[in-house]
Coordinates of C-alpha atoms in Angstrom, one line a residue:
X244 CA -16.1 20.5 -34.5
X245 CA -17.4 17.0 -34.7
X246 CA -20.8 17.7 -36.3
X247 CA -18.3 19.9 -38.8
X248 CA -16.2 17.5 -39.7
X249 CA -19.1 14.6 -39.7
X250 CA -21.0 17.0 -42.4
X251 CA -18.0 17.6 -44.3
X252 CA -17.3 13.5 -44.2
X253 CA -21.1 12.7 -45.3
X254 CA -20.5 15.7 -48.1
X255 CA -17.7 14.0 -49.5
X256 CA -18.9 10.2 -49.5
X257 CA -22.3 10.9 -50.5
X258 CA -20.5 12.9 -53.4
X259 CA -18.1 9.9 -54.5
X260 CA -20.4 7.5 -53.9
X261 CA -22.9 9.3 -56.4
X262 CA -20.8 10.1 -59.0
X263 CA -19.5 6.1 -59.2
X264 CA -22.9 4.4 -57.7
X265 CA -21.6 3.2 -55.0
X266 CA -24.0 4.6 -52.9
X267 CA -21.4 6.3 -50.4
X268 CA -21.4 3.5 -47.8
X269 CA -17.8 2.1 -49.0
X270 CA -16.4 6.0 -48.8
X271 CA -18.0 7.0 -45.7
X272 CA -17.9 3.7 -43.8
X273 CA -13.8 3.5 -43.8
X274 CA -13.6 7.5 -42.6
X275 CA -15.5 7.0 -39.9
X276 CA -14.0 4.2 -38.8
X277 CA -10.8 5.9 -39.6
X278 CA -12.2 8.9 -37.4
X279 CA -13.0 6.6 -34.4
X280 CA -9.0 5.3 -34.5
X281 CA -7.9 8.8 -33.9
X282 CA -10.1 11.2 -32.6
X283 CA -11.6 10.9 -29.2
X284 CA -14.8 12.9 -30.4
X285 CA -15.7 9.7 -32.4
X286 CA -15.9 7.4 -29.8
X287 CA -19.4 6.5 -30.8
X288 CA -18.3 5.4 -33.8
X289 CA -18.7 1.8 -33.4
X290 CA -19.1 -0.7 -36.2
X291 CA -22.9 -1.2 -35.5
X292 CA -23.6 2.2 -35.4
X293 CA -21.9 3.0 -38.5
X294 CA -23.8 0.3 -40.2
X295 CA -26.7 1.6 -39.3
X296 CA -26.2 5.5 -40.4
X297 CA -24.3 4.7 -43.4
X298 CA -27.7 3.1 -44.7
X299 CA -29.4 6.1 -44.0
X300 CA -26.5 8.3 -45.6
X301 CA -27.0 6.4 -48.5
X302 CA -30.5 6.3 -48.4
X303 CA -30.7 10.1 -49.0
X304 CA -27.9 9.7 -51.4
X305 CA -29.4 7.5 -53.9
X306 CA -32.4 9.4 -53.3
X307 CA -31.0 12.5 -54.3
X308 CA -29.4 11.6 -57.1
X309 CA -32.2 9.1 -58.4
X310 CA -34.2 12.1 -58.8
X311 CA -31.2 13.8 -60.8
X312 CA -31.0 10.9 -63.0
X313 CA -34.9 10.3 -63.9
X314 CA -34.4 13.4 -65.1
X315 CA -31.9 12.8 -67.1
X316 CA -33.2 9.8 -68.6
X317 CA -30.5 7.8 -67.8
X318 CA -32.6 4.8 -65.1
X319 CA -33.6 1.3 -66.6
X320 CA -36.4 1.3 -64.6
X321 CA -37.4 -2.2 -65.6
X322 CA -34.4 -4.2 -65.3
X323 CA -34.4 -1.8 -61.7
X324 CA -37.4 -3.4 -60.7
X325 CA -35.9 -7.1 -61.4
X326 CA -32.9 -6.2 -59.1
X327 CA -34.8 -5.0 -56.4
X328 CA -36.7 -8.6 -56.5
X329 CA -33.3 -10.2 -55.1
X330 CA -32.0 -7.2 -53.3
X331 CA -34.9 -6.4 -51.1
X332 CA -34.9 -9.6 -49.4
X333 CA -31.1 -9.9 -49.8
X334 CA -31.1 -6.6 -47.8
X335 CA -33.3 -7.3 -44.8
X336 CA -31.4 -10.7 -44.1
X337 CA -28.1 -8.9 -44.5
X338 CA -29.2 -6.5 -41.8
X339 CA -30.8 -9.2 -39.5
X340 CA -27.1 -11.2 -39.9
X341 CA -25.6 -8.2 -38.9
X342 CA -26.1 -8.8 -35.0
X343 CA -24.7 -12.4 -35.0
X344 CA -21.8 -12.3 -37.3
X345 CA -18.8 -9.6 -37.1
X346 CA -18.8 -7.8 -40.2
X347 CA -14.5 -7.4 -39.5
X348 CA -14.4 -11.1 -40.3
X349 CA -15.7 -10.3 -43.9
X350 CA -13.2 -7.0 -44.2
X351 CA -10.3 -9.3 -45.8
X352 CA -12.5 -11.3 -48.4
X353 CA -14.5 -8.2 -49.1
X354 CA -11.3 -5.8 -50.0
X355 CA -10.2 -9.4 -52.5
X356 CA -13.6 -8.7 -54.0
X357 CA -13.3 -5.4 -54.4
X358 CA -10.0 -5.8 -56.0
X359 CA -11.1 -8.7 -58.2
X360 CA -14.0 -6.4 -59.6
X361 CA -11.6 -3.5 -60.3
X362 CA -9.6 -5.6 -62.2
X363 CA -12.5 -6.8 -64.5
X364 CA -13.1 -3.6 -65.0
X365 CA -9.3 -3.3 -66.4
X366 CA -10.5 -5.4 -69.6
X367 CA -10.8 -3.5 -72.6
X368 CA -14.6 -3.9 -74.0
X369 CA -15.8 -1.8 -77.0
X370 CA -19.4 -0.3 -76.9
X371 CA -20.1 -2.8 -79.0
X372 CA -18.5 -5.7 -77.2
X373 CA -20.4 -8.9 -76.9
X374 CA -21.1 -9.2 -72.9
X375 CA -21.0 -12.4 -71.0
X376 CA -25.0 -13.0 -70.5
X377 CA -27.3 -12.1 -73.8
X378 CA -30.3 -13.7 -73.4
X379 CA -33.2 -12.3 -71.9
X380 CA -35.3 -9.1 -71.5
X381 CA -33.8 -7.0 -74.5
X382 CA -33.2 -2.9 -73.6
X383 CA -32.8 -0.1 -75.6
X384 CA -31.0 2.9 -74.7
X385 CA -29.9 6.6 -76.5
X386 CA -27.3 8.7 -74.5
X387 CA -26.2 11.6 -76.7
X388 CA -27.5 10.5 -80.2
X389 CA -26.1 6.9 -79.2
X390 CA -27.9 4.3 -79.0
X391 CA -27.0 1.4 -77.1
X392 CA -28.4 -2.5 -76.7
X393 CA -28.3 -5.0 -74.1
X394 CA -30.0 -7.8 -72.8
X395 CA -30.8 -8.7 -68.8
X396 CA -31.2 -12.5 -67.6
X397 CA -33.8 -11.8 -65.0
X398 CA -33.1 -14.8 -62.5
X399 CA -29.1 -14.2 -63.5
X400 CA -29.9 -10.6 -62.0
X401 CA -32.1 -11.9 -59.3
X402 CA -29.8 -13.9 -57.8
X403 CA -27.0 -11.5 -58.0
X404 CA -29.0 -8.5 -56.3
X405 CA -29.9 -10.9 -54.0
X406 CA -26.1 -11.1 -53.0
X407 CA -25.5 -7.2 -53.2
X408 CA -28.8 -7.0 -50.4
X409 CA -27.4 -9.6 -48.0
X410 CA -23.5 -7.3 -48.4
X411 CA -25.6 -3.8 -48.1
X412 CA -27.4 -5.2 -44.9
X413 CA -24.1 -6.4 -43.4
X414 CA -21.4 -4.2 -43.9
X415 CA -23.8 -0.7 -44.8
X416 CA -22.7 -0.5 -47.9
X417 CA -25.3 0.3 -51.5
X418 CA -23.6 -2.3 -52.8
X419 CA -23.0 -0.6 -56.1
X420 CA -19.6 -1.8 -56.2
X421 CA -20.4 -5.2 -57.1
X422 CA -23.8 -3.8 -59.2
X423 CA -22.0 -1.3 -61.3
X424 CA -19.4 -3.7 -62.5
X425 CA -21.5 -6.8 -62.8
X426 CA -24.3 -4.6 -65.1
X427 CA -21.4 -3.3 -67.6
X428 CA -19.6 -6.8 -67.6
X429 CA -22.5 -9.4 -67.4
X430 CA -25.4 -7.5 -69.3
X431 CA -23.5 -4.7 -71.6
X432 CA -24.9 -1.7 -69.9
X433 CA -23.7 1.5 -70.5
X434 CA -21.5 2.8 -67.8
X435 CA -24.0 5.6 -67.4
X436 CA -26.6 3.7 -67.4
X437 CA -25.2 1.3 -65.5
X438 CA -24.5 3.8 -62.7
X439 CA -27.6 5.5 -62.8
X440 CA -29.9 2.1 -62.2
X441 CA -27.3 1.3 -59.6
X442 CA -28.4 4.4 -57.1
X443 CA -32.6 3.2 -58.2
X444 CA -31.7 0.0 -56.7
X445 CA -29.5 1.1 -53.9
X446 CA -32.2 3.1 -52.6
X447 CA -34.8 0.9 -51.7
X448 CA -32.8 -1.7 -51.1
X449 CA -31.0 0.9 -48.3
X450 CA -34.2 2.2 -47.3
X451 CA -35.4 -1.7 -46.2
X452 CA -32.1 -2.3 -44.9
X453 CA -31.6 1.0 -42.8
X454 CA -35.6 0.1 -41.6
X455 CA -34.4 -3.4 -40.3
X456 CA -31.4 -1.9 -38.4
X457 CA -33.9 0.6 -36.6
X458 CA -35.7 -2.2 -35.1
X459 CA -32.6 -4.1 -34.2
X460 CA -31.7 -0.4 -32.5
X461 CA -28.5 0.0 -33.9
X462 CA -29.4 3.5 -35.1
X463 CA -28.2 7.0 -33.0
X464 CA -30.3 9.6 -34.7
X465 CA -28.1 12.7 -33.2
X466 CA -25.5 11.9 -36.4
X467 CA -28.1 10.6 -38.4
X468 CA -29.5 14.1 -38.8
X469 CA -26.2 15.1 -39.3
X470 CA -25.5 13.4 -42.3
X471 CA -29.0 13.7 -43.9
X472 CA -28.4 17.3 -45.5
X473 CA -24.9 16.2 -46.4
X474 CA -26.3 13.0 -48.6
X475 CA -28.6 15.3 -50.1
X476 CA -25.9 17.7 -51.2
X477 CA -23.6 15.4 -52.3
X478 CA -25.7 13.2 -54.2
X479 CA -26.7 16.1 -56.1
X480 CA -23.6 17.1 -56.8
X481 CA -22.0 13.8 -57.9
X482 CA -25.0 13.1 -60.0
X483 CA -24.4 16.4 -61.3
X484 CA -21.0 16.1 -62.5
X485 CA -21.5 12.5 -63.4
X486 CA -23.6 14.2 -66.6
X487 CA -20.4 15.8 -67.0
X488 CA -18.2 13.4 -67.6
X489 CA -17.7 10.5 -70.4
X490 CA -18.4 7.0 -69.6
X491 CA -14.5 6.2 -69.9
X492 CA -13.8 8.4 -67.3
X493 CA -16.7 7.2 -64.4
X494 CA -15.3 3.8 -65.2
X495 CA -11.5 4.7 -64.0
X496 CA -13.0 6.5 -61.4
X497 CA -14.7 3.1 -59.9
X498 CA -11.3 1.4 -61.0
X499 CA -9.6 3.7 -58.7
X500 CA -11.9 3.5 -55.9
X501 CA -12.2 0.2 -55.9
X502 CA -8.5 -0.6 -55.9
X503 CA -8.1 2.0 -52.9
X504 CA -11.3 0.8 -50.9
X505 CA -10.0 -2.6 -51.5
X506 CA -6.4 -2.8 -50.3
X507 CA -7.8 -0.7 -47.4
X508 CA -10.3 -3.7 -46.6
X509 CA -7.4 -6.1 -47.0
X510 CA -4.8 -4.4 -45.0
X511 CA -7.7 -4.3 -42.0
X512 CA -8.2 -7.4 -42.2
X513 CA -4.9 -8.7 -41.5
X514 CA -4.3 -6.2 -38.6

């Protein structure tokens, strides 16, 4: 019944996180831990070793769907290669910091900065609304006869990822909470687009994360082989319906989320 319900968990966070690109960690992190409060079969459920498979649940998620969304033409594979330059790094400190410092002490300011960035996303920008940053590297993109335009900063974006890879390293999440948001707001990406780079990032950055916390042996590879086939599936599936919908609707989707995983965070951390 465990490995059932630990599939069925890694189904539906691998799903969510794909859809959004959140990468799953944010989804699948609070279940489990949720899990561990209440059912004695999660015992090993501790913060360390959800860290540690979370990375590799969203390593396989972003994978999956990364593959979905080449195909669909929807990555920025440049301005994915300047965010891996800070979130690589970012990434493997994050997951070296992860055995000195508690990540529970970071649960309250984390759920204010999820909230804070589903509120940003509350502001009402046209397709055509001048973003914050709009010098640098221009882009062009063309979703469904559309064509869109944007600019990246590359040490703006550098120094941002860089932040996203220290929070994915830490807490084992893709960090595509903060990524999605900041991309649409800052630059003036698409939503899909913006998504869709998030989980080409989020996967390396995962991958050199999830590699650190092996070393540091926080990993217990009876779940992780567990939630590999259900990252797979999900990702594909979230990526999947993604195509599906309209840009409006991913972004209350994330709004949602964000607010939810947020509040959640914040009422942890006061407990």
């Amino acid at each position: 019944m465990v490995y059932l319900i630990s599939l069925l968990a890694g189904i539906i966070a691998s799903f969510i996180g794909s859809l959004v690109g959140l990468g799953g960690g944010m989804i699948l992190i609070p279940l489990l831990l949720a899990l561990h409060e209440h059912h004695p079969g999660f015992a090993w459920a501790t913060p360390h070793t959800i860290v540690g498979i979370s990375l590799f649940l969203i390593v396989f998620t972003a994978l999956s769907s990364t593959i979905s969304y080449l195909k669909q033409q929807r990555v920025d594979k440049k301005s994915g290669l300047q965010f891996l330059l800070g979130s690589i790094p970012g990434g493997i400190f994050g997951s070296w910091l992860n055995q000195f410092v508690p990540a529970e002490k970071f649960t309250l300011y984390f759920g204010l900065l999820m909230i804070v960035m589903s509120l940003l996303l509350f502001i009402k920008r046209q397709e055509q609304a001048r973003p914050m940053i709009t010098t640098g590297s221009k882009r062009v993109f063309t979703i469904n006869g559309v064509e869109y335009q944007y600019a990246v900063n590359k040490w703006f974006a550098i120094s941002i990822s860089f932040i996203v890879g220290v929070l994915s390293g830490l807490f084992g999440i893709g960090g595509g909470a903060i990524m999605v948001p900041t991309m649409i707001l800052l630059f003036g990406f698409p939503t899909q687009i913006a998504t869709a780079t998030s989980m080409f990032m989020i996967f390396f950055v995962s991958l050199f994360s999830a590699t650190t916390h092996v070393f540091l042996g926080h990993i217990d590879w009876q779940y992780v082989f567990i939630f590999i086939p259900a990252a797979w599936i999900g990702g594909k599936l979230g990526a999947y319906t993604n195509q599906k919908l309209t840009g409006n609707a991913v972004q209350w989707i994330l709004r949602i989320i964000l607010i939810l995983v947020g509040f959640q965070l914040i009422i942890e951390g006061l407990s």
